[in-house]
PDB file of C-alpha atoms in Angstrom:
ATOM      1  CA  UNK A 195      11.675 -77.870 -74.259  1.00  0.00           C
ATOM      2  CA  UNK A 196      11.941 -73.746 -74.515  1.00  0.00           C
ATOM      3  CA  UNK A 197       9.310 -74.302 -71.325  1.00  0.00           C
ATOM      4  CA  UNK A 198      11.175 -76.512 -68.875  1.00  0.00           C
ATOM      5  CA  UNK A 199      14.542 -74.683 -70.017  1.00  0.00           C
ATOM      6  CA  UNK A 200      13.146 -71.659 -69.377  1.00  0.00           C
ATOM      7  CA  UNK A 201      12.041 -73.295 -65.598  1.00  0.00           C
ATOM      8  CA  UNK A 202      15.397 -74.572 -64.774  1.00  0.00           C
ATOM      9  CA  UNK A 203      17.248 -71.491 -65.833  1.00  0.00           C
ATOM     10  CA  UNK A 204      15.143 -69.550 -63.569  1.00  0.00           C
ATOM     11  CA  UNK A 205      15.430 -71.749 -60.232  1.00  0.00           C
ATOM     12  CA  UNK A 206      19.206 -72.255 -60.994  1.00  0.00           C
ATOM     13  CA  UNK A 207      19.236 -68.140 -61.076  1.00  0.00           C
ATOM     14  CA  UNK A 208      20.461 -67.990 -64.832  1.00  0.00           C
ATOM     15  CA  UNK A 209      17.966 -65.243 -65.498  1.00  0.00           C
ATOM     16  CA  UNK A 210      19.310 -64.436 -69.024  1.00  0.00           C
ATOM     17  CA  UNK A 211      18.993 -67.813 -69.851  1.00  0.00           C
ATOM     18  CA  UNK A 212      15.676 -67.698 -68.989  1.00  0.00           C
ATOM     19  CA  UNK A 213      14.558 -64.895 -70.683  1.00  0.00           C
ATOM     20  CA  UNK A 214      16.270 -66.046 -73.870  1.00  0.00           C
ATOM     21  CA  UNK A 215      14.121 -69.706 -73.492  1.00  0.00           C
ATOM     22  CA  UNK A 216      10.918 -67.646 -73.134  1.00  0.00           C
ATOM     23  CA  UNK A 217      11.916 -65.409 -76.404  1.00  0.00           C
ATOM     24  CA  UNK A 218      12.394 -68.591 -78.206  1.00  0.00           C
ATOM     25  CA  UNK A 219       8.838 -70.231 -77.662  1.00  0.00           C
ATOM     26  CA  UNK A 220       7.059 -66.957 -78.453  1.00  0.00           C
ATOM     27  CA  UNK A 221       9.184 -66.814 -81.569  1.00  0.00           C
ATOM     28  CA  UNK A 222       8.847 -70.441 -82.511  1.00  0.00           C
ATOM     29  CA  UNK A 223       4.651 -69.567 -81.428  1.00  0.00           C
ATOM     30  CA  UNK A 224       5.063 -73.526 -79.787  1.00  0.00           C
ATOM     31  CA  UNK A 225       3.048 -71.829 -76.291  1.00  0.00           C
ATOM     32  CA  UNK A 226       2.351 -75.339 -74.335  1.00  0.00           C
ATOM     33  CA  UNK A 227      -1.232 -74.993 -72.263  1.00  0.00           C
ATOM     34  CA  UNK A 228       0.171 -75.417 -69.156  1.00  0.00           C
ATOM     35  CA  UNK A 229      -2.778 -72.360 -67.660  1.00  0.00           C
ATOM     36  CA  UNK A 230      -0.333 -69.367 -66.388  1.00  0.00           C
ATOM     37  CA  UNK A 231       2.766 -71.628 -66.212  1.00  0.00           C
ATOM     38  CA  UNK A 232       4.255 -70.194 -68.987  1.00  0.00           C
ATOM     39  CA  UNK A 233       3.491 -66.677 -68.364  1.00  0.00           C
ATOM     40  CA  UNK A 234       3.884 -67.090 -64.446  1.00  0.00           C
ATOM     41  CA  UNK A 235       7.990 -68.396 -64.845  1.00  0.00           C
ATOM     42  CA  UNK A 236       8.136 -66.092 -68.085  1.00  0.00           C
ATOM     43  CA  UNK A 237       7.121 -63.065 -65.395  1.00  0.00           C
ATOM     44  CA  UNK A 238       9.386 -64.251 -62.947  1.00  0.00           C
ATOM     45  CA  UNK A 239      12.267 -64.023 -65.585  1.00  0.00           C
ATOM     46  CA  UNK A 240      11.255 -60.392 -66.952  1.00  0.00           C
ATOM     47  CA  UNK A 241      11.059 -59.143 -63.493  1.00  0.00           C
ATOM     48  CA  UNK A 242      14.613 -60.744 -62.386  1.00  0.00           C
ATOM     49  CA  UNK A 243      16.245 -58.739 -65.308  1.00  0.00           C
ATOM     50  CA  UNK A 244      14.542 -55.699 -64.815  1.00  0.00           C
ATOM     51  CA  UNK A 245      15.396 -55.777 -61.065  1.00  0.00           C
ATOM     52  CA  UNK A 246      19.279 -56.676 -62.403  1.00  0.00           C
ATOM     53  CA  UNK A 247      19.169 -54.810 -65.388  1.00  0.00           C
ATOM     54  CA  UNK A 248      16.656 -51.631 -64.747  1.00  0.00           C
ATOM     55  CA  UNK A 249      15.386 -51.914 -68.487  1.00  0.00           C
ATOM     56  CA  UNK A 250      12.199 -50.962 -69.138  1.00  0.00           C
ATOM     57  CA  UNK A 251      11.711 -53.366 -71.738  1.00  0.00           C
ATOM     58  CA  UNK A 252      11.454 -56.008 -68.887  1.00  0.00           C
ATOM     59  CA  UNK A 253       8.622 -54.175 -67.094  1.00  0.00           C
ATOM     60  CA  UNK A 254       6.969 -54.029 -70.331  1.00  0.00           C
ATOM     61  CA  UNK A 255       6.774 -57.766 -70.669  1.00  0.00           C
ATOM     62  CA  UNK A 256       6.249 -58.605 -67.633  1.00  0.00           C
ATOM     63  CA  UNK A 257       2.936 -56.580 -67.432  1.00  0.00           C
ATOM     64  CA  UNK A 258       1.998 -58.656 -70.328  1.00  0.00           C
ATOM     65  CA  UNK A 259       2.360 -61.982 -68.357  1.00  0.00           C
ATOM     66  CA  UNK A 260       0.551 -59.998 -65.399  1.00  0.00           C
ATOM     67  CA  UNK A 261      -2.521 -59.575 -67.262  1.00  0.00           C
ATOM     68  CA  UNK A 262      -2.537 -62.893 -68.033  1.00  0.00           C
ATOM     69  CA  UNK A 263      -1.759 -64.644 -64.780  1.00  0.00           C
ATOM     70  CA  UNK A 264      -4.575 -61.655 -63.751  1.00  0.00           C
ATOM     71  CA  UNK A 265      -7.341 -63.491 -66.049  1.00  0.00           C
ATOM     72  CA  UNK A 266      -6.145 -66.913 -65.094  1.00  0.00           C
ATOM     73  CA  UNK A 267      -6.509 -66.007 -61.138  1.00  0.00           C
ATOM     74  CA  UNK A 268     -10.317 -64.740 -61.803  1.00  0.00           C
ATOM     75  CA  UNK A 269     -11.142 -67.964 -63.449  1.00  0.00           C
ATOM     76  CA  UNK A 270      -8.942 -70.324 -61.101  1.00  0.00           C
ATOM     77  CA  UNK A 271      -8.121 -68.347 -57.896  1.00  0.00           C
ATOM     78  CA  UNK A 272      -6.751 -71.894 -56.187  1.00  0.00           C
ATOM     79  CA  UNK A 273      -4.193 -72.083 -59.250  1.00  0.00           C
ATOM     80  CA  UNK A 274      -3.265 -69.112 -60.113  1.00  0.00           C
ATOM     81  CA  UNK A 275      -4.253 -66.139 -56.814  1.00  0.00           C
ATOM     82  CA  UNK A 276      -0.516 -66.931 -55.017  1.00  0.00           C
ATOM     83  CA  UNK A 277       1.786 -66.666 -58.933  1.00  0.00           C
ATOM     84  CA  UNK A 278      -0.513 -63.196 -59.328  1.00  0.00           C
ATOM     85  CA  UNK A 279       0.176 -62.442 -55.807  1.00  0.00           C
ATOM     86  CA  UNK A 280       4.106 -63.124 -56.044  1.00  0.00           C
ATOM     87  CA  UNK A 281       4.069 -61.496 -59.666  1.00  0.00           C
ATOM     88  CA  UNK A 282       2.524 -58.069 -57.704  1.00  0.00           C
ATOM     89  CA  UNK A 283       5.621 -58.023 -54.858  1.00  0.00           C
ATOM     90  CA  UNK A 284       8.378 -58.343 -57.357  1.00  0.00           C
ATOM     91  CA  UNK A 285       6.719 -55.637 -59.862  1.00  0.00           C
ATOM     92  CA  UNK A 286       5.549 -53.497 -56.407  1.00  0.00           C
ATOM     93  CA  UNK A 287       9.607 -54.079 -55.323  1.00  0.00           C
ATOM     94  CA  UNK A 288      10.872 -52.489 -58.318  1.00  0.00           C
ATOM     95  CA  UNK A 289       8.691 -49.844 -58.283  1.00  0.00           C
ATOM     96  CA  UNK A 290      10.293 -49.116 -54.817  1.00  0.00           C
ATOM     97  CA  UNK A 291       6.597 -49.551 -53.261  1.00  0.00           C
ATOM     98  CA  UNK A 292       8.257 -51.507 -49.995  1.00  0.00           C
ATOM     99  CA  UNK A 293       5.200 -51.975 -47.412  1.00  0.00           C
ATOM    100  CA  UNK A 294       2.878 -52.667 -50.313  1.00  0.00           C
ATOM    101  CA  UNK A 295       5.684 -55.429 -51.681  1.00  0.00           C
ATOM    102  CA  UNK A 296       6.106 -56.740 -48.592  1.00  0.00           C
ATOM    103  CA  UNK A 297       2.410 -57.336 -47.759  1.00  0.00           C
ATOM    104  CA  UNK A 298       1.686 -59.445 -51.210  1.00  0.00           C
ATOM    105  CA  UNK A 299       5.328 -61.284 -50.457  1.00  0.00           C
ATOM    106  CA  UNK A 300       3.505 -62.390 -47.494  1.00  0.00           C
ATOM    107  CA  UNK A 301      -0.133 -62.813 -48.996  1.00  0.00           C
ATOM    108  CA  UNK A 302       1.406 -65.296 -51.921  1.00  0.00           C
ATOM    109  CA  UNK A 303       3.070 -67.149 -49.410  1.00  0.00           C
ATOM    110  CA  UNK A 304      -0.478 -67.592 -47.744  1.00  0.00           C
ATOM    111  CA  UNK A 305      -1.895 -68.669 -50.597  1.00  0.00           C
ATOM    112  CA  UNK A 306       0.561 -70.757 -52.168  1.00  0.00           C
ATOM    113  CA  UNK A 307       0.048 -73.121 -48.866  1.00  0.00           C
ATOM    114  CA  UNK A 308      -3.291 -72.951 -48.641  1.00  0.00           C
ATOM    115  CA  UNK A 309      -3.650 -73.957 -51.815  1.00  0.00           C
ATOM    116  CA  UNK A 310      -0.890 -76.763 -51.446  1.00  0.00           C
ATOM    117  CA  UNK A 311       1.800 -75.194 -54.319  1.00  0.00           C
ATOM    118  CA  UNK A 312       4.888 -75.998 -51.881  1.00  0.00           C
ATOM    119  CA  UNK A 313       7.396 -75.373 -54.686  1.00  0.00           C
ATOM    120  CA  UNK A 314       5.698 -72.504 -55.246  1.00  0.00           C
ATOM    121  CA  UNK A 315       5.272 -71.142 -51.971  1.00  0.00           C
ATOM    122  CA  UNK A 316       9.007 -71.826 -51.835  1.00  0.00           C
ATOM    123  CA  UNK A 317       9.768 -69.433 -54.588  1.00  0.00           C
ATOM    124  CA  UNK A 318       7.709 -66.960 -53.087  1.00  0.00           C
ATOM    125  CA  UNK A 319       9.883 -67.261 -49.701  1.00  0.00           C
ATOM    126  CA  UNK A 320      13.202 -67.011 -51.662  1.00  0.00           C
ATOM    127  CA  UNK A 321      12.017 -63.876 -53.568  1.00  0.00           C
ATOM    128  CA  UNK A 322      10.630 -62.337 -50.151  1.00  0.00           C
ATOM    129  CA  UNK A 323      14.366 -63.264 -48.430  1.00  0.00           C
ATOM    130  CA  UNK A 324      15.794 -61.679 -51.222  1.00  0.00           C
ATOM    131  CA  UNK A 325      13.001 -58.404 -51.083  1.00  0.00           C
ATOM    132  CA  UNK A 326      14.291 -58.612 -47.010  1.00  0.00           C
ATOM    133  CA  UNK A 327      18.015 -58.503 -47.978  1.00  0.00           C
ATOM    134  CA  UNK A 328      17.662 -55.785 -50.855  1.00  0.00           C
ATOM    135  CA  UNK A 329      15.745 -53.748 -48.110  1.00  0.00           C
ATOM    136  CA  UNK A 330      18.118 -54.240 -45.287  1.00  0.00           C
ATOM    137  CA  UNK A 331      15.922 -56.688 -43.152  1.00  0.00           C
ATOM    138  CA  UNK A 332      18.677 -59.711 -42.723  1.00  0.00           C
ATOM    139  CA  UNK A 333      16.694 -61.376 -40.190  1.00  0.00           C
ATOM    140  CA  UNK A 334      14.003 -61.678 -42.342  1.00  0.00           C
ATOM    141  CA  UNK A 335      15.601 -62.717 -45.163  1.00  0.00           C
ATOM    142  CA  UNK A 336      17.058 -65.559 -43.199  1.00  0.00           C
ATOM    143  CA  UNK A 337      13.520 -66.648 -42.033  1.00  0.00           C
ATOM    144  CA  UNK A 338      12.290 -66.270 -45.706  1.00  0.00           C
ATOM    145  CA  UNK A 339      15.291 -68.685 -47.187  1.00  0.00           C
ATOM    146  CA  UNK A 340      14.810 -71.201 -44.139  1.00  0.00           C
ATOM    147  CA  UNK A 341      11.413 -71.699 -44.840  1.00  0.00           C
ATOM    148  CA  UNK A 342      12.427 -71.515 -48.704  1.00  0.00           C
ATOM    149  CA  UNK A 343      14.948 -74.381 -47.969  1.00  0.00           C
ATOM    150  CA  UNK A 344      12.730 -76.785 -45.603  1.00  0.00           C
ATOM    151  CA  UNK A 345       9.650 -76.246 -48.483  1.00  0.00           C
ATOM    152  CA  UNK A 346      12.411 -77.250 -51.166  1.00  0.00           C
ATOM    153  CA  UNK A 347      13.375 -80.634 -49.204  1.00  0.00           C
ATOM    154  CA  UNK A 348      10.205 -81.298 -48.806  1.00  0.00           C
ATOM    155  CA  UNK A 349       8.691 -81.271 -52.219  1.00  0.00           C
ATOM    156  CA  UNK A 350      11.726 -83.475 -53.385  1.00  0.00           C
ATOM    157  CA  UNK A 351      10.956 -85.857 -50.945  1.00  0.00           C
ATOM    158  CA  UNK A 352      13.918 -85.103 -48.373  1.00  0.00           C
ATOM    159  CA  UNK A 353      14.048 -85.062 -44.891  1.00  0.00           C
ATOM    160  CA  UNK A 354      15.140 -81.955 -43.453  1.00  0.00           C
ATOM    161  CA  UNK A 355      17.973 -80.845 -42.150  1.00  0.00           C
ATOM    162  CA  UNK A 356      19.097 -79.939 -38.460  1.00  0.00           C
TER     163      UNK A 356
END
């Protein structure tokens, strides 16, 4: 439950929420084996609130997750090489390293369809369109949440729009 809470929270963009479902499965120690899930959305959470918040405390736990999704991408690149990827550009973007968080933006969207994770190759666009907007590149950013959009409608089975 913690898990799928802590998902939905994150996609829906209720990034305290999210956090506060990842806090209670470590505390509870009820980790499901779904290899890098948990860490990857966990990551994703950490990094939102540090990027909202500027606590440290967020960077801190999100390296954790890093260096997990890091051993999980050596043993399964084609599962886990795009969340590393997309977990590099958000840490790189608060660091205020732009061209380097740019480039792995772009290299976990690569990977993400190569390797067929369309929901997760839409997350990676709607973090790079919000990288673009946070940087000043609206064009961008538009391209990045198009392409976020379309990816969206297509993993839930819609047609998309005109």
């Amino acid at each position: 439950m913690f898990f799928f809470g802590c998902v939905e929270a994150y996609i829906y963009g209720d990034y305290e929420l999210a956090v506060n479902f990842a806090q209670k499965r470590h505390e509870t120690g009820f980790d499901v084996p779904f290899y890098g899930m948990t860490d990857f959305f966990d990551c994703l959470s950490f990094l939102a609130m540090a990027h909202q918040s500027g606590d440290q405390k967020w960077i801190l736990s999100a390296k954790k997750s890093i260096s997990n999704i890091d051993y999980f991408a050596k043993i399964c690149p084609s599962n886990c090489e795009h969340k590393l990827l997309l977990l590099q550009a958000e840490m790189k973007s608060i660091m205020g390293e732009v061209e380097e968080a740019s480039s792995k933006y772009e290299l976990a969207i690569s990977a993400a369809e190569r390797n067929e994770f369309i929901h997760e190759q839409a997350i990676a666009n709607e973090r790079a369109a919000e990288f673009s907007l946070r940087n000043g590149d609206s064009s961008r950013a538009a391209h990045h949440y198009g392409e976020a959009q379309s990816l969206f409608l297509k993993k839930m089975g819609r047609p998309e729009e005109s």
